[in-house]
PDB file of C-alpha atoms and ligand atoms in Angstrom:
ATOM      1  CA  MET F   1      92.673   3.554  70.080  1.00 73.00           C
ATOM      2  CA  THR F   2      92.979   2.595  66.444  1.00 92.00           C
ATOM      3  CA  VAL F   3      96.137   0.792  65.456  1.00 96.00           C
ATOM      4  CA  PRO F   4      97.684   0.543  61.981  1.00 98.00           C
ATOM      5  CA  ARG F   5      96.363  -2.255  59.822  1.00 98.00           C
ATOM      6  CA  LEU F   6      99.012  -4.515  58.287  1.00 98.00           C
ATOM      7  CA  ALA F   7      99.116  -7.085  55.555  1.00 98.00           C
ATOM      8  CA  ILE F   8     101.775  -9.777  55.549  1.00 98.00           C
ATOM      9  CA  LEU F   9     102.749 -11.152  52.148  1.00 98.00           C
ATOM     10  CA  LEU F  10     104.525 -14.506  52.076  1.00 98.00           C
ATOM     11  CA  SER F  11     105.369 -17.279  49.651  1.00 98.00           C
ATOM     12  CA  GLY F  12     106.635 -20.128  51.809  1.00 98.00           C
ATOM     13  CA  ARG F  13     107.248 -21.356  55.316  1.00 98.00           C
ATOM     14  CA  GLY F  14     106.057 -18.194  57.064  1.00 98.00           C
ATOM     15  CA  SER F  15     108.379 -18.134  60.059  1.00 98.00           C
ATOM     16  CA  ASN F  16     108.897 -14.376  59.793  1.00 98.00           C
ATOM     17  CA  PHE F  17     105.139 -13.922  59.641  1.00 98.00           C
ATOM     18  CA  GLU F  18     104.886 -15.993  62.841  1.00 98.00           C
ATOM     19  CA  ALA F  19     107.482 -13.807  64.538  1.00 98.00           C
ATOM     20  CA  LEU F  20     105.536 -10.681  63.553  1.00 98.00           C
ATOM     21  CA  ALA F  21     102.260 -12.229  64.666  1.00 98.00           C
ATOM     22  CA  ARG F  22     103.772 -13.091  68.069  1.00 98.00           C
ATOM     23  CA  ALA F  23     105.056  -9.537  68.475  1.00 98.00           C
ATOM     24  CA  VAL F  24     101.609  -8.135  67.647  1.00 98.00           C
ATOM     25  CA  ARG F  25      99.905 -10.582  69.995  1.00 98.00           C
ATOM     26  CA  ASP F  26     102.285  -9.719  72.841  1.00 98.00           C
ATOM     27  CA  GLY F  27     101.696  -6.006  72.370  1.00 97.00           C
ATOM     28  CA  MET F  28     105.296  -5.297  71.344  1.00 97.00           C
ATOM     29  CA  VAL F  29     104.085  -4.080  67.948  1.00 98.00           C
ATOM     30  CA  PRO F  30     100.882  -2.047  68.250  1.00 97.00           C
ATOM     31  CA  ALA F  31      99.146  -3.069  65.041  1.00 98.00           C
ATOM     32  CA  GLU F  32      96.512  -5.354  63.637  1.00 98.00           C
ATOM     33  CA  ILE F  33      97.264  -7.999  61.025  1.00 98.00           C
ATOM     34  CA  ALA F  34      94.308  -7.496  58.695  1.00 98.00           C
ATOM     35  CA  LEU F  35      95.353  -9.997  56.021  1.00 98.00           C
ATOM     36  CA  VAL F  36      97.943 -12.674  55.295  1.00 99.00           C
ATOM     37  CA  PHE F  37      98.322 -12.980  51.548  1.00 98.00           C
ATOM     38  CA  SER F  38     100.271 -15.352  49.330  1.00 98.00           C
ATOM     39  CA  ASN F  39     101.081 -15.707  45.645  1.00 98.00           C
ATOM     40  CA  ARG F  40     101.284 -19.451  46.324  1.00 98.00           C
ATOM     41  CA  PRO F  41      97.968 -20.939  47.454  1.00 98.00           C
ATOM     42  CA  ALA F  42      99.786 -23.950  48.963  1.00 98.00           C
ATOM     43  CA  ALA F  43     102.287 -21.905  51.000  1.00 98.00           C
ATOM     44  CA  PRO F  44     102.681 -23.498  54.458  1.00 98.00           C
ATOM     45  CA  GLY F  45     102.667 -20.000  55.985  1.00 98.00           C
ATOM     46  CA  LEU F  46      99.046 -19.538  54.892  1.00 98.00           C
ATOM     47  CA  GLU F  47      98.011 -22.678  56.719  1.00 98.00           C
ATOM     48  CA  ILE F  48      99.728 -21.438  59.867  1.00 98.00           C
ATOM     49  CA  ALA F  49      97.936 -18.094  59.496  1.00 98.00           C
ATOM     50  CA  ARG F  50      94.559 -19.810  59.163  1.00 98.00           C
ATOM     51  CA  ARG F  51      95.264 -21.929  62.234  1.00 98.00           C
ATOM     52  CA  LEU F  52      96.122 -18.799  64.193  1.00 97.00           C
ATOM     53  CA  GLY F  53      92.805 -17.289  63.149  1.00 98.00           C
ATOM     54  CA  PHE F  54      93.979 -14.658  60.667  1.00 98.00           C
ATOM     55  CA  GLU F  55      92.149 -13.824  57.483  1.00 98.00           C
ATOM     56  CA  THR F  56      94.065 -15.173  54.502  1.00 98.00           C
ATOM     57  CA  ALA F  57      93.884 -14.821  50.738  1.00 98.00           C
ATOM     58  CA  ALA F  58      95.875 -16.250  47.853  1.00 98.00           C
ATOM     59  CA  LEU F  59      96.088 -15.618  44.139  1.00 98.00           C
ATOM     60  CA  ALA F  60      98.276 -17.971  42.121  1.00 97.00           C
ATOM     61  CA  GLY F  61     100.965 -15.730  40.688  1.00 90.00           C
ATOM     62  CA  SER F  62     102.727 -17.818  38.095  1.00 92.00           C
ATOM     63  CA  GLY F  63     102.344 -16.598  34.533  1.00 92.00           C
ATOM     64  CA  GLN F  64     100.402 -13.488  35.597  1.00 93.00           C
ATOM     65  CA  GLU F  65     101.406 -10.104  34.249  1.00 96.00           C
ATOM     66  CA  ARG F  66     102.987  -8.140  37.098  1.00 97.00           C
ATOM     67  CA  GLU F  67     100.856  -5.003  37.237  1.00 97.00           C
ATOM     68  CA  ALA F  68      97.536  -6.684  36.464  1.00 97.00           C
ATOM     69  CA  TYR F  69      98.247  -9.149  39.260  1.00 98.00           C
ATOM     70  CA  ASP F  70      99.253  -6.434  41.698  1.00 98.00           C
ATOM     71  CA  ARG F  71      96.113  -4.435  40.948  1.00 98.00           C
ATOM     72  CA  GLN F  72      94.130  -7.392  42.264  1.00 98.00           C
ATOM     73  CA  VAL F  73      96.347  -7.686  45.334  1.00 98.00           C
ATOM     74  CA  VAL F  74      96.111  -3.960  46.107  1.00 98.00           C
ATOM     75  CA  GLU F  75      92.333  -4.204  45.800  1.00 98.00           C
ATOM     76  CA  LEU F  76      92.297  -6.972  48.416  1.00 98.00           C
ATOM     77  CA  LEU F  77      94.440  -4.846  50.716  1.00 98.00           C
ATOM     78  CA  ARG F  78      92.425  -1.657  50.231  1.00 98.00           C
ATOM     79  CA  ALA F  79      89.175  -3.525  50.867  1.00 98.00           C
ATOM     80  CA  ARG F  80      90.551  -4.405  54.303  1.00 98.00           C
ATOM     81  CA  GLY F  81      91.858  -0.964  55.101  1.00 98.00           C
ATOM     82  CA  VAL F  82      95.494  -2.092  54.982  1.00 98.00           C
ATOM     83  CA  GLU F  83      97.942   0.773  55.517  1.00 98.00           C
ATOM     84  CA  TRP F  84     101.266  -1.067  55.900  1.00 98.00           C
ATOM     85  CA  VAL F  85     102.656  -4.065  54.029  1.00 99.00           C
ATOM     86  CA  CYS F  86     105.299  -6.446  55.376  1.00 99.00           C
ATOM     87  CA  LEU F  87     106.960  -8.747  52.885  1.00 98.00           C
ATOM     88  CA  ALA F  88     107.971 -11.900  54.726  1.00 98.00           C
ATOM     89  CA  GLY F  89     109.607 -14.253  52.268  1.00 98.00           C
ATOM     90  CA  TYR F  90     107.388 -12.941  49.438  1.00 98.00           C
ATOM     91  CA  MET F  91     109.226 -14.199  46.386  1.00 96.00           C
ATOM     92  CA  ARG F  92     107.491 -12.134  43.748  1.00 96.00           C
ATOM     93  CA  LEU F  93     108.735  -8.762  42.551  1.00 96.00           C
ATOM     94  CA  LEU F  94     106.301  -5.922  43.168  1.00 98.00           C
ATOM     95  CA  SER F  95     105.219  -3.765  40.243  1.00 98.00           C
ATOM     96  CA  GLY F  96     105.757  -0.010  40.189  1.00 98.00           C
ATOM     97  CA  TYR F  97     101.999   0.282  40.622  1.00 98.00           C
ATOM     98  CA  PHE F  98     102.029  -1.580  43.952  1.00 98.00           C
ATOM     99  CA  ILE F  99     105.005   0.405  45.227  1.00 98.00           C
ATOM    100  CA  GLU F 100     103.352   3.687  44.255  1.00 98.00           C
ATOM    101  CA  GLN F 101     100.119   2.736  46.042  1.00 98.00           C
ATOM    102  CA  TYR F 102     101.988   1.993  49.282  1.00 98.00           C
ATOM    103  CA  ARG F 103     105.001   4.303  48.875  1.00 97.00           C
ATOM    104  CA  GLY F 104     107.085   4.347  52.065  1.00 97.00           C
ATOM    105  CA  LYS F 105     104.789   1.827  53.723  1.00 98.00           C
ATOM    106  CA  ILE F 106     106.249  -1.455  52.470  1.00 98.00           C
ATOM    107  CA  LEU F 107     108.913  -3.283  54.486  1.00 98.00           C
ATOM    108  CA  ASN F 108     110.976  -6.302  53.495  1.00 98.00           C
ATOM    109  CA  ILE F 109     113.396  -8.605  55.259  1.00 98.00           C
ATOM    110  CA  HIS F 110     116.362  -9.997  53.382  1.00 98.00           C
ATOM    111  CA  PRO F 111     118.856 -12.578  54.697  1.00 98.00           C
ATOM    112  CA  SER F 112     122.056 -10.647  53.991  1.00 98.00           C
ATOM    113  CA  LEU F 113     123.797  -7.464  54.983  1.00 98.00           C
ATOM    114  CA  LEU F 114     122.579  -5.394  52.058  1.00 98.00           C
ATOM    115  CA  PRO F 115     123.799  -4.120  49.687  1.00 98.00           C
ATOM    116  CA  ALA F 116     125.776  -7.394  49.666  1.00 98.00           C
ATOM    117  CA  PHE F 117     124.029 -10.366  48.112  1.00 98.00           C
ATOM    118  CA  PRO F 118     120.617  -9.150  46.937  1.00 98.00           C
ATOM    119  CA  GLY F 119     118.305 -11.519  45.102  1.00 96.00           C
ATOM    120  CA  LEU F 120     117.980 -15.248  45.542  1.00 96.00           C
ATOM    121  CA  GLU F 121     119.984 -17.604  47.811  1.00 97.00           C
ATOM    122  CA  ALA F 122     121.602 -14.782  49.766  1.00 98.00           C
ATOM    123  CA  GLN F 123     123.055 -17.135  52.376  1.00 98.00           C
ATOM    124  CA  LYS F 124     124.679 -19.312  49.696  1.00 98.00           C
ATOM    125  CA  GLN F 125     126.030 -16.209  47.985  1.00 98.00           C
ATOM    126  CA  ALA F 126     127.619 -15.141  51.293  1.00 98.00           C
ATOM    127  CA  LEU F 127     129.233 -18.555  51.878  1.00 98.00           C
ATOM    128  CA  ASP F 128     130.463 -18.818  48.297  1.00 98.00           C
ATOM    129  CA  TYR F 129     131.954 -15.346  48.517  1.00 98.00           C
ATOM    130  CA  GLY F 130     133.773 -16.220  51.726  1.00 98.00           C
ATOM    131  CA  VAL F 131     132.598 -13.337  53.903  1.00 98.00           C
ATOM    132  CA  LYS F 132     133.266 -13.669  57.644  1.00 98.00           C
ATOM    133  CA  PHE F 133     130.108 -11.836  58.648  1.00 98.00           C
ATOM    134  CA  ALA F 134     126.640 -12.365  57.247  1.00 98.00           C
ATOM    135  CA  GLY F 135     123.329 -11.147  58.609  1.00 98.00           C
ATOM    136  CA  CYS F 136     119.944  -9.762  57.730  1.00 98.00           C
ATOM    137  CA  THR F 137     118.415  -6.440  56.761  1.00 98.00           C
ATOM    138  CA  VAL F 138     114.979  -4.876  57.139  1.00 98.00           C
ATOM    139  CA  HIS F 139     114.463  -2.152  54.571  1.00 98.00           C
ATOM    140  CA  PHE F 140     111.818  -0.048  52.882  1.00 98.00           C
ATOM    141  CA  VAL F 141     110.832  -1.327  49.470  1.00 98.00           C
ATOM    142  CA  ASP F 142     111.293   0.861  46.430  1.00 97.00           C
ATOM    143  CA  GLU F 143     111.580   0.101  42.724  1.00 95.00           C
ATOM    144  CA  THR F 144     115.021  -1.494  43.113  1.00 95.00           C
ATOM    145  CA  VAL F 145     115.488  -5.168  44.022  1.00 93.00           C
ATOM    146  CA  ASP F 146     116.380  -5.356  47.746  1.00 95.00           C
ATOM    147  CA  GLY F 147     117.584  -1.766  47.409  1.00 95.00           C
ATOM    148  CA  GLY F 148     115.383   0.586  49.471  1.00 97.00           C
ATOM    149  CA  PRO F 149     116.519   2.575  52.534  1.00 98.00           C
ATOM    150  CA  ILE F 150     117.747   0.384  55.385  1.00 98.00           C
ATOM    151  CA  ILE F 151     115.831   0.421  58.666  1.00 98.00           C
ATOM    152  CA  ALA F 152     117.808  -2.147  60.680  1.00 98.00           C
ATOM    153  CA  GLN F 153     120.471  -4.803  60.289  1.00 98.00           C
ATOM    154  CA  ALA F 154     121.813  -7.654  62.414  1.00 98.00           C
ATOM    155  CA  ILE F 155     125.222  -9.287  62.052  1.00 98.00           C
ATOM    156  CA  VAL F 156     125.833 -13.038  62.166  1.00 98.00           C
ATOM    157  CA  PRO F 157     129.418 -14.361  62.162  1.00 98.00           C
ATOM    158  CA  VAL F 158     130.156 -17.054  59.584  1.00 98.00           C
ATOM    159  CA  ARG F 159     131.820 -20.122  61.107  1.00 98.00           C
ATOM    160  CA  ASP F 160     134.388 -22.221  59.264  1.00 98.00           C
ATOM    161  CA  ASP F 161     132.166 -25.280  59.525  1.00 98.00           C
ATOM    162  CA  ASP F 162     128.997 -23.513  58.354  1.00 98.00           C
ATOM    163  CA  ASP F 163     127.049 -24.853  55.429  1.00 98.00           C
ATOM    164  CA  GLU F 164     124.126 -23.103  53.806  1.00 98.00           C
ATOM    165  CA  ASP F 165     121.643 -24.640  56.241  1.00 98.00           C
ATOM    166  CA  THR F 166     123.469 -23.857  59.482  1.00 98.00           C
ATOM    167  CA  LEU F 167     124.196 -20.304  58.373  1.00 98.00           C
ATOM    168  CA  ALA F 168     120.617 -19.753  57.186  1.00 98.00           C
ATOM    169  CA  ALA F 169     119.286 -21.060  60.522  1.00 98.00           C
ATOM    170  CA  ARG F 170     121.453 -18.655  62.558  1.00 98.00           C
ATOM    171  CA  ILE F 171     120.494 -15.749  60.323  1.00 98.00           C
ATOM    172  CA  LEU F 172     116.827 -16.713  60.640  1.00 98.00           C
ATOM    173  CA  GLU F 173     117.009 -16.469  64.441  1.00 98.00           C
ATOM    174  CA  GLN F 174     118.159 -12.887  64.021  1.00 99.00           C
ATOM    175  CA  GLU F 175     115.465 -12.199  61.399  1.00 99.00           C
ATOM    176  CA  HIS F 176     112.787 -13.190  63.909  1.00 98.00           C
ATOM    177  CA  ARG F 177     114.189 -10.705  66.413  1.00 98.00           C
ATOM    178  CA  LEU F 178     114.978  -7.906  63.958  1.00 98.00           C
ATOM    179  CA  TYR F 179     111.777  -7.721  61.908  1.00 98.00           C
ATOM    180  CA  PRO F 180     109.384  -7.029  64.813  1.00 98.00           C
ATOM    181  CA  GLU F 181     111.864  -4.538  66.265  1.00 98.00           C
ATOM    182  CA  ALA F 182     112.181  -2.663  62.952  1.00 98.00           C
ATOM    183  CA  LEU F 183     108.418  -2.678  62.432  1.00 98.00           C
ATOM    184  CA  ARG F 184     107.868  -1.324  65.927  1.00 98.00           C
ATOM    185  CA  LEU F 185     110.312   1.530  65.257  1.00 97.00           C
ATOM    186  CA  VAL F 186     108.736   2.447  61.955  1.00 98.00           C
ATOM    187  CA  LEU F 187     105.140   2.289  63.188  1.00 98.00           C
ATOM    188  CA  GLY F 188     106.205   4.531  66.067  1.00 97.00           C
ATOM    189  CA  GLY F 189     106.790   7.108  63.342  1.00 96.00           C
ATOM    190  CA  ARG F 190     109.836   8.685  64.945  1.00 92.00           C
ATOM    191  CA  TYR F 191     112.170   8.546  61.977  1.00 96.00           C
ATOM    192  CA  ARG F 192     113.036  10.556  58.927  1.00 97.00           C
ATOM    193  CA  ILE F 193     114.610   9.551  55.648  1.00 96.00           C
ATOM    194  CA  GLU F 194     117.551  11.616  54.404  1.00 96.00           C
ATOM    195  CA  GLY F 195     118.743  10.349  51.040  1.00 94.00           C
ATOM    196  CA  ARG F 196     119.181   6.660  51.655  1.00 96.00           C
ATOM    197  CA  ARG F 197     119.505   6.999  55.417  1.00 98.00           C
ATOM    198  CA  VAL F 198     116.702   6.157  57.819  1.00 98.00           C
ATOM    199  CA  ILE F 199     117.403   8.238  60.905  1.00 97.00           C
ATOM    200  CA  MET F 200     115.631   7.457  64.161  1.00 93.00           C
ATOM    201  CA  ALA F 201     114.546  10.429  66.212  1.00 86.00           C
TER     202      ALA F 201
HETATM  203  C1  GAR A   1     113.686 -15.563  55.012  1.00 76.10           C
HETATM  204  O1  GAR A   1     114.997 -15.979  55.245  1.00 76.10           O
HETATM  205  C2  GAR A   1     113.672 -14.200  54.337  1.00 76.10           C
HETATM  206  O2  GAR A   1     114.692 -13.350  54.796  1.00 76.10           O
HETATM  207  C3  GAR A   1     113.902 -14.590  52.901  1.00 76.10           C
HETATM  208  O3  GAR A   1     113.096 -15.728  52.709  1.00 76.10           O
HETATM  209  C4  GAR A   1     113.008 -16.437  53.941  1.00 76.10           C
HETATM  210  C5  GAR A   1     111.548 -16.657  54.245  1.00 76.10           C
HETATM  211  O4  GAR A   1     111.407 -17.488  55.357  1.00 76.10           O
HETATM  212  N1  GAR A   1     113.539 -13.524  52.018  1.00 76.10           N
HETATM  213  C6  GAR A   1     114.199 -13.237  50.898  1.00 76.10           C
HETATM  214  O5  GAR A   1     115.158 -13.885  50.498  1.00 76.10           O
HETATM  215  C7  GAR A   1     113.674 -12.017  50.147  1.00 76.10           C
HETATM  216  N2  GAR A   1     114.580 -11.598  49.138  1.00 76.10           N
HETATM  217  P1  GAR A   1     110.036 -17.560  56.141  1.00 76.10           P
HETATM  218  O6  GAR A   1     108.959 -17.906  55.093  1.00 76.10           O
HETATM  219  O7  GAR A   1     110.209 -18.667  57.134  1.00 76.10           O
HETATM  220  O8  GAR A   1     109.784 -16.235  56.778  1.00 76.10           O
END
């Protein structure tokens, strides 16, 4: 049986990549991770991927024009037969070109209950705002920043004694659970998108 081929794109630590890789290894997510890619050649997540035996690639992203850069990335993905792309802490905006090439097949995880607190430092934004519930969101990627249709969310209560680190750590635990679950649902193919709503069959 052939399984969908995934690429994971990351820029840093790579803990969400590790959670996805575990889920694939354990058979919870029927897929193959064909490539782990980074816009930061020194990203710790790449090193972890190499140690786990995955193929990796990196292209330094800073100062590169967005579409020209993404054309190179898409070429790397196509050469490996990648059908689905999971952004896992990939801190570079995708060009319209990339999104068009993989329309409806790009997932992202964001550490807030979107549409609250898109962009950078979502956990700090939540604390500063004073919300009582934070969380994380897995969503399809479209041309908007952190704005595509929502696949799954998890709620994390904010405690009075939370600081950015404690809150981020509790959200991260949920991210590691939620991302594989959302990916499994989507790869199962039993959903439809109505407007902004992702409806599971
Ligand atoms: C995660 O918290 C992820 O939700 C966030 O970056 C972190 C990456 O951690 N992503 C974003 O903020 C995207 N807008 P990781 O490298 O350990 O997976």
